[in-house]
Amino acid sequence: MDQATLIDILHHRFTEHPDRHPDVNWDDVVSRLSLEMLRSLEWMEQTGGEPDIVTMPHGQWFFVDCAAESPSGRRSLCYDDVALEKRKKNKPAGSAVAEAVAHGVSLLTEDLYRHLQTIQPFDVKTSSWIETPEAIRAQGGALFCDRRYDHVFVYHNGADSYYANRGFRTYFMLGTI
């Protein structure tokens, strides 16, 4: 996808969802985009993430995956490469953490995931891996979230698990107001 097409897609989404970024000017967003950020955004878009600007409570601007469900092109992956290597049978194609790192983005933290859910409901049919604290990861676990019964849940699973309806959401910081 060429840059002009990507920017048009992002601008349309930005215009359609002003509640995600009150008081943010599109020209300010575009002026902060680097070539590396555009590459990350292209990957986010191509894998079904529908990235958009989300304003955080302290004024930071993040590009975040805003697809209603966990991005379709990022599902059926275990949590990280350590889990992938430990899995002996039926290995998935890869890991969420490695994919994110390879594309210059990060998995959502629990705080970011919860904030995103205050804007609109996400993951009502799917779930998304989130950044996992090292103390949990060291014991073989990983965290994921979803929204059910109009409530956001944080769960744990073995980091080597993977499911067709579990993917991962990503973000990167664009700047601060």
PDB file of C-alpha atoms in Angstrom:
ATOM      1  CA  MET A   1       0.000   0.000   0.000  1.00  0.00           C
ATOM      2  CA  ASP A   2       1.404   3.412  -0.843  1.00  0.00           C
ATOM      3  CA  GLN A   3       1.744   6.109   1.819  1.00  0.00           C
ATOM      4  CA  ALA A   4      -0.937   8.365   0.357  1.00  0.00           C
ATOM      5  CA  THR A   5      -3.504   5.544   0.435  1.00  0.00           C
ATOM      6  CA  LEU A   6      -2.563   4.657   4.022  1.00  0.00           C
ATOM      7  CA  ILE A   7      -2.817   8.281   5.157  1.00  0.00           C
ATOM      8  CA  ASP A   8      -6.230   8.586   3.457  1.00  0.00           C
ATOM      9  CA  ILE A   9      -7.463   5.469   5.305  1.00  0.00           C
ATOM     10  CA  LEU A  10      -6.135   6.786   8.630  1.00  0.00           C
ATOM     11  CA  HIS A  11      -7.630  10.239   8.020  1.00  0.00           C
ATOM     12  CA  HIS A  12     -11.042   8.752   7.230  1.00  0.00           C
ATOM     13  CA  ARG A  13     -10.972   6.641  10.420  1.00  0.00           C
ATOM     14  CA  PHE A  14      -9.774   9.665  12.427  1.00  0.00           C
ATOM     15  CA  THR A  15     -12.714  11.719  11.117  1.00  0.00           C
ATOM     16  CA  GLU A  16     -15.260   8.934  11.724  1.00  0.00           C
ATOM     17  CA  HIS A  17     -14.283   8.435  15.403  1.00  0.00           C
ATOM     18  CA  PRO A  18     -13.662  11.825  17.052  1.00  0.00           C
ATOM     19  CA  ASP A  19     -14.540  10.385  20.483  1.00  0.00           C
ATOM     20  CA  ARG A  20     -11.233   8.481  20.462  1.00  0.00           C
ATOM     21  CA  HIS A  21      -9.173  11.675  20.251  1.00  0.00           C
ATOM     22  CA  PRO A  22     -11.022  14.815  21.363  1.00  0.00           C
ATOM     23  CA  ASP A  23      -9.235  18.082  20.602  1.00  0.00           C
ATOM     24  CA  VAL A  24      -6.626  16.433  18.353  1.00  0.00           C
ATOM     25  CA  ASN A  25      -5.957  18.095  15.007  1.00  0.00           C
ATOM     26  CA  TRP A  26      -5.290  15.803  12.033  1.00  0.00           C
ATOM     27  CA  ASP A  27      -2.537  18.075  10.672  1.00  0.00           C
ATOM     28  CA  ASP A  28      -0.693  17.738  14.004  1.00  0.00           C
ATOM     29  CA  VAL A  29      -0.917  13.949  13.715  1.00  0.00           C
ATOM     30  CA  VAL A  30       0.409  13.851  10.148  1.00  0.00           C
ATOM     31  CA  SER A  31       3.268  16.233  10.951  1.00  0.00           C
ATOM     32  CA  ARG A  32       4.556  13.791  13.609  1.00  0.00           C
ATOM     33  CA  LEU A  33       4.531  10.672  11.450  1.00  0.00           C
ATOM     34  CA  SER A  34       7.923   9.247  10.548  1.00  0.00           C
ATOM     35  CA  LEU A  35       8.695   6.676   7.865  1.00  0.00           C
ATOM     36  CA  GLU A  36       9.134   4.014  10.580  1.00  0.00           C
ATOM     37  CA  MET A  37       5.739   4.883  12.063  1.00  0.00           C
ATOM     38  CA  LEU A  38       4.116   4.656   8.635  1.00  0.00           C
ATOM     39  CA  ARG A  39       5.627   1.189   8.160  1.00  0.00           C
ATOM     40  CA  SER A  40       4.211   0.116  11.526  1.00  0.00           C
ATOM     41  CA  LEU A  41       0.820   1.594  10.666  1.00  0.00           C
ATOM     42  CA  GLU A  42       0.793  -0.181   7.317  1.00  0.00           C
ATOM     43  CA  TRP A  43       1.400  -3.522   9.060  1.00  0.00           C
ATOM     44  CA  MET A  44      -1.265  -2.727  11.679  1.00  0.00           C
ATOM     45  CA  GLU A  45      -3.715  -1.917   8.890  1.00  0.00           C
ATOM     46  CA  GLN A  46      -2.850  -4.927   6.708  1.00  0.00           C
ATOM     47  CA  THR A  47      -3.286  -7.356   9.612  1.00  0.00           C
ATOM     48  CA  GLY A  48      -6.753  -6.023  10.458  1.00  0.00           C
ATOM     49  CA  GLY A  49      -5.925  -3.716  13.352  1.00  0.00           C
ATOM     50  CA  GLU A  50      -7.709  -0.594  12.077  1.00  0.00           C
ATOM     51  CA  PRO A  51      -5.271   1.759  13.853  1.00  0.00           C
ATOM     52  CA  ASP A  52      -6.489   5.118  15.088  1.00  0.00           C
ATOM     53  CA  ILE A  53      -5.281   7.846  17.424  1.00  0.00           C
ATOM     54  CA  VAL A  54      -6.389   7.405  21.022  1.00  0.00           C
ATOM     55  CA  THR A  55      -5.832  10.158  23.566  1.00  0.00           C
ATOM     56  CA  MET A  56      -4.800   8.877  26.978  1.00  0.00           C
ATOM     57  CA  PRO A  57      -5.835  10.548  30.268  1.00  0.00           C
ATOM     58  CA  HIS A  58      -2.436  12.269  30.672  1.00  0.00           C
ATOM     59  CA  GLY A  59      -2.532  13.728  27.169  1.00  0.00           C
ATOM     60  CA  GLN A  60      -0.402  11.195  25.302  1.00  0.00           C
ATOM     61  CA  TRP A  61      -1.410  10.295  21.764  1.00  0.00           C
ATOM     62  CA  PHE A  62      -1.144   6.646  20.812  1.00  0.00           C
ATOM     63  CA  PHE A  63      -1.860   4.863  17.585  1.00  0.00           C
ATOM     64  CA  VAL A  64      -3.802   1.820  18.796  1.00  0.00           C
ATOM     65  CA  ASP A  65      -5.522  -1.108  17.085  1.00  0.00           C
ATOM     66  CA  CYS A  66      -9.200  -0.148  17.198  1.00  0.00           C
ATOM     67  CA  ALA A  67     -10.737  -3.066  15.301  1.00  0.00           C
ATOM     68  CA  ALA A  68     -13.882  -4.258  17.064  1.00  0.00           C
ATOM     69  CA  GLU A  69     -12.372  -7.733  17.490  1.00  0.00           C
ATOM     70  CA  SER A  70      -8.782  -8.836  17.942  1.00  0.00           C
ATOM     71  CA  PRO A  71      -7.038  -8.241  14.580  1.00  0.00           C
ATOM     72  CA  SER A  72      -7.813 -11.164  12.267  1.00  0.00           C
ATOM     73  CA  GLY A  73      -4.313 -11.292  10.785  1.00  0.00           C
ATOM     74  CA  ARG A  74      -2.732 -11.729  14.219  1.00  0.00           C
ATOM     75  CA  ARG A  75      -4.507 -14.694  15.731  1.00  0.00           C
ATOM     76  CA  SER A  76      -3.502 -18.270  16.588  1.00  0.00           C
ATOM     77  CA  LEU A  77      -0.136 -17.200  17.994  1.00  0.00           C
ATOM     78  CA  CYS A  78       1.399 -18.078  21.335  1.00  0.00           C
ATOM     79  CA  TYR A  79       2.581 -15.287  23.624  1.00  0.00           C
ATOM     80  CA  ASP A  80       6.356 -15.098  22.955  1.00  0.00           C
ATOM     81  CA  ASP A  81       9.241 -16.961  21.325  1.00  0.00           C
ATOM     82  CA  VAL A  82      10.283 -18.642  24.586  1.00  0.00           C
ATOM     83  CA  ALA A  83       6.843 -20.274  24.707  1.00  0.00           C
ATOM     84  CA  LEU A  84       7.032 -21.087  21.006  1.00  0.00           C
ATOM     85  CA  GLU A  85      10.371 -22.887  21.449  1.00  0.00           C
ATOM     86  CA  LYS A  86       9.113 -24.862  24.454  1.00  0.00           C
ATOM     87  CA  ARG A  87       6.041 -26.099  22.628  1.00  0.00           C
ATOM     88  CA  LYS A  88       6.778 -29.573  21.271  1.00  0.00           C
ATOM     89  CA  LYS A  89       3.629 -30.433  19.291  1.00  0.00           C
ATOM     90  CA  ASN A  90       1.331 -28.417  17.064  1.00  0.00           C
ATOM     91  CA  LYS A  91       3.411 -25.250  17.171  1.00  0.00           C
ATOM     92  CA  PRO A  92       1.672 -22.094  16.019  1.00  0.00           C
ATOM     93  CA  ALA A  93       3.135 -20.025  13.183  1.00  0.00           C
ATOM     94  CA  GLY A  94       4.758 -17.564  15.580  1.00  0.00           C
ATOM     95  CA  SER A  95       4.362 -15.437  18.676  1.00  0.00           C
ATOM     96  CA  ALA A  96       2.583 -12.198  19.489  1.00  0.00           C
ATOM     97  CA  VAL A  97       5.592 -10.511  21.116  1.00  0.00           C
ATOM     98  CA  ALA A  98       7.964 -11.356  18.243  1.00  0.00           C
ATOM     99  CA  GLU A  99       5.479 -10.090  15.653  1.00  0.00           C
ATOM    100  CA  ALA A 100       5.001  -6.833  17.542  1.00  0.00           C
ATOM    101  CA  VAL A 101       8.737  -6.244  17.977  1.00  0.00           C
ATOM    102  CA  ALA A 102       9.405  -7.038  14.312  1.00  0.00           C
ATOM    103  CA  HIS A 103       6.974  -4.297  13.312  1.00  0.00           C
ATOM    104  CA  GLY A 104       8.025  -1.582  15.757  1.00  0.00           C
ATOM    105  CA  VAL A 105       5.008  -1.751  18.046  1.00  0.00           C
ATOM    106  CA  SER A 106       4.178  -3.081  21.518  1.00  0.00           C
ATOM    107  CA  LEU A 107       1.409  -5.234  22.954  1.00  0.00           C
ATOM    108  CA  LEU A 108      -1.151  -3.236  24.897  1.00  0.00           C
ATOM    109  CA  THR A 109      -0.617  -3.019  28.638  1.00  0.00           C
ATOM    110  CA  GLU A 110      -3.507  -3.791  30.937  1.00  0.00           C
ATOM    111  CA  ASP A 111      -3.968  -0.053  31.593  1.00  0.00           C
ATOM    112  CA  LEU A 112      -4.076   0.754  27.872  1.00  0.00           C
ATOM    113  CA  TYR A 113      -6.480  -2.108  27.227  1.00  0.00           C
ATOM    114  CA  ARG A 114      -8.807  -0.914  29.993  1.00  0.00           C
ATOM    115  CA  HIS A 115      -8.665   2.674  28.719  1.00  0.00           C
ATOM    116  CA  LEU A 116      -9.488   1.538  25.196  1.00  0.00           C
ATOM    117  CA  GLN A 117     -12.567  -0.225  26.601  1.00  0.00           C
ATOM    118  CA  THR A 118     -13.839   3.097  28.048  1.00  0.00           C
ATOM    119  CA  ILE A 119     -14.142   4.454  24.511  1.00  0.00           C
ATOM    120  CA  GLN A 120     -16.203   1.599  23.071  1.00  0.00           C
ATOM    121  CA  PRO A 121     -16.582  -2.168  23.529  1.00  0.00           C
ATOM    122  CA  PHE A 122     -13.784  -4.270  22.014  1.00  0.00           C
ATOM    123  CA  ASP A 123     -13.152  -8.036  21.963  1.00  0.00           C
ATOM    124  CA  VAL A 124     -16.708  -9.124  22.715  1.00  0.00           C
ATOM    125  CA  LYS A 125     -16.188 -12.320  20.667  1.00  0.00           C
ATOM    126  CA  THR A 126     -12.393 -12.611  20.719  1.00  0.00           C
ATOM    127  CA  SER A 127      -9.561 -12.048  23.189  1.00  0.00           C
ATOM    128  CA  SER A 128      -6.171 -10.336  23.017  1.00  0.00           C
ATOM    129  CA  TRP A 129      -2.805 -11.108  24.583  1.00  0.00           C
ATOM    130  CA  ILE A 130      -1.501  -8.173  26.622  1.00  0.00           C
ATOM    131  CA  GLU A 131       1.914  -7.295  28.008  1.00  0.00           C
ATOM    132  CA  THR A 132       2.614  -9.739  30.834  1.00  0.00           C
ATOM    133  CA  PRO A 133       4.603  -8.898  33.992  1.00  0.00           C
ATOM    134  CA  GLU A 134       7.900 -10.792  34.195  1.00  0.00           C
ATOM    135  CA  ALA A 135       6.914 -12.458  37.494  1.00  0.00           C
ATOM    136  CA  ILE A 136       3.994 -14.172  35.736  1.00  0.00           C
ATOM    137  CA  ARG A 137       5.933 -14.860  32.563  1.00  0.00           C
ATOM    138  CA  ALA A 138       8.812 -16.478  34.518  1.00  0.00           C
ATOM    139  CA  GLN A 139       6.349 -19.088  35.753  1.00  0.00           C
ATOM    140  CA  GLY A 140       5.173 -19.934  32.232  1.00  0.00           C
ATOM    141  CA  GLY A 141       2.023 -17.805  32.210  1.00  0.00           C
ATOM    142  CA  ALA A 142       0.782 -14.926  30.096  1.00  0.00           C
ATOM    143  CA  LEU A 143      -2.166 -12.540  30.328  1.00  0.00           C
ATOM    144  CA  PHE A 144      -5.000 -11.861  27.929  1.00  0.00           C
ATOM    145  CA  CYS A 145      -8.171  -9.773  28.061  1.00  0.00           C
ATOM    146  CA  ASP A 146     -11.629  -9.624  26.606  1.00  0.00           C
ATOM    147  CA  ARG A 147     -14.991  -8.003  27.255  1.00  0.00           C
ATOM    148  CA  ARG A 148     -17.962 -10.097  28.284  1.00  0.00           C
ATOM    149  CA  TYR A 149     -21.156  -9.187  30.148  1.00  0.00           C
ATOM    150  CA  ASP A 150     -20.242  -5.511  29.713  1.00  0.00           C
ATOM    151  CA  HIS A 151     -17.125  -6.071  31.869  1.00  0.00           C
ATOM    152  CA  VAL A 152     -13.420  -6.205  31.010  1.00  0.00           C
ATOM    153  CA  PHE A 153     -11.753  -9.400  32.185  1.00  0.00           C
ATOM    154  CA  VAL A 154      -8.054 -10.161  32.583  1.00  0.00           C
ATOM    155  CA  TYR A 155      -7.182 -13.849  32.468  1.00  0.00           C
ATOM    156  CA  HIS A 156      -4.105 -16.041  32.451  1.00  0.00           C
ATOM    157  CA  ASN A 157      -3.093 -18.949  30.293  1.00  0.00           C
ATOM    158  CA  GLY A 158       0.057 -20.877  29.534  1.00  0.00           C
ATOM    159  CA  ALA A 159       2.165 -18.653  27.283  1.00  0.00           C
ATOM    160  CA  ASP A 160       2.477 -21.517  24.808  1.00  0.00           C
ATOM    161  CA  SER A 161      -1.287 -21.732  24.251  1.00  0.00           C
ATOM    162  CA  TYR A 162      -2.930 -20.355  21.157  1.00  0.00           C
ATOM    163  CA  TYR A 163      -6.480 -20.135  19.919  1.00  0.00           C
ATOM    164  CA  ALA A 164      -8.202 -19.157  16.701  1.00  0.00           C
ATOM    165  CA  ASN A 165     -10.068 -16.353  18.462  1.00  0.00           C
ATOM    166  CA  ARG A 166      -7.097 -14.927  20.420  1.00  0.00           C
ATOM    167  CA  GLY A 167      -4.850 -12.358  18.825  1.00  0.00           C
ATOM    168  CA  PHE A 168      -3.117  -9.263  20.060  1.00  0.00           C
ATOM    169  CA  ARG A 169      -3.579  -5.504  19.893  1.00  0.00           C
ATOM    170  CA  THR A 170      -0.661  -3.133  19.482  1.00  0.00           C
ATOM    171  CA  TYR A 171       0.219   0.499  19.952  1.00  0.00           C
ATOM    172  CA  PHE A 172       2.960   3.066  19.693  1.00  0.00           C
ATOM    173  CA  MET A 173       3.183   6.556  21.138  1.00  0.00           C
ATOM    174  CA  LEU A 174       2.910   9.442  18.706  1.00  0.00           C
ATOM    175  CA  GLY A 175       3.451  12.285  21.160  1.00  0.00           C
ATOM    176  CA  THR A 176       1.947  14.370  23.923  1.00  0.00           C
ATOM    177  CA  ILE A 177      -0.454  17.300  23.736  1.00  0.00           C
TER     178      ILE A 177
END
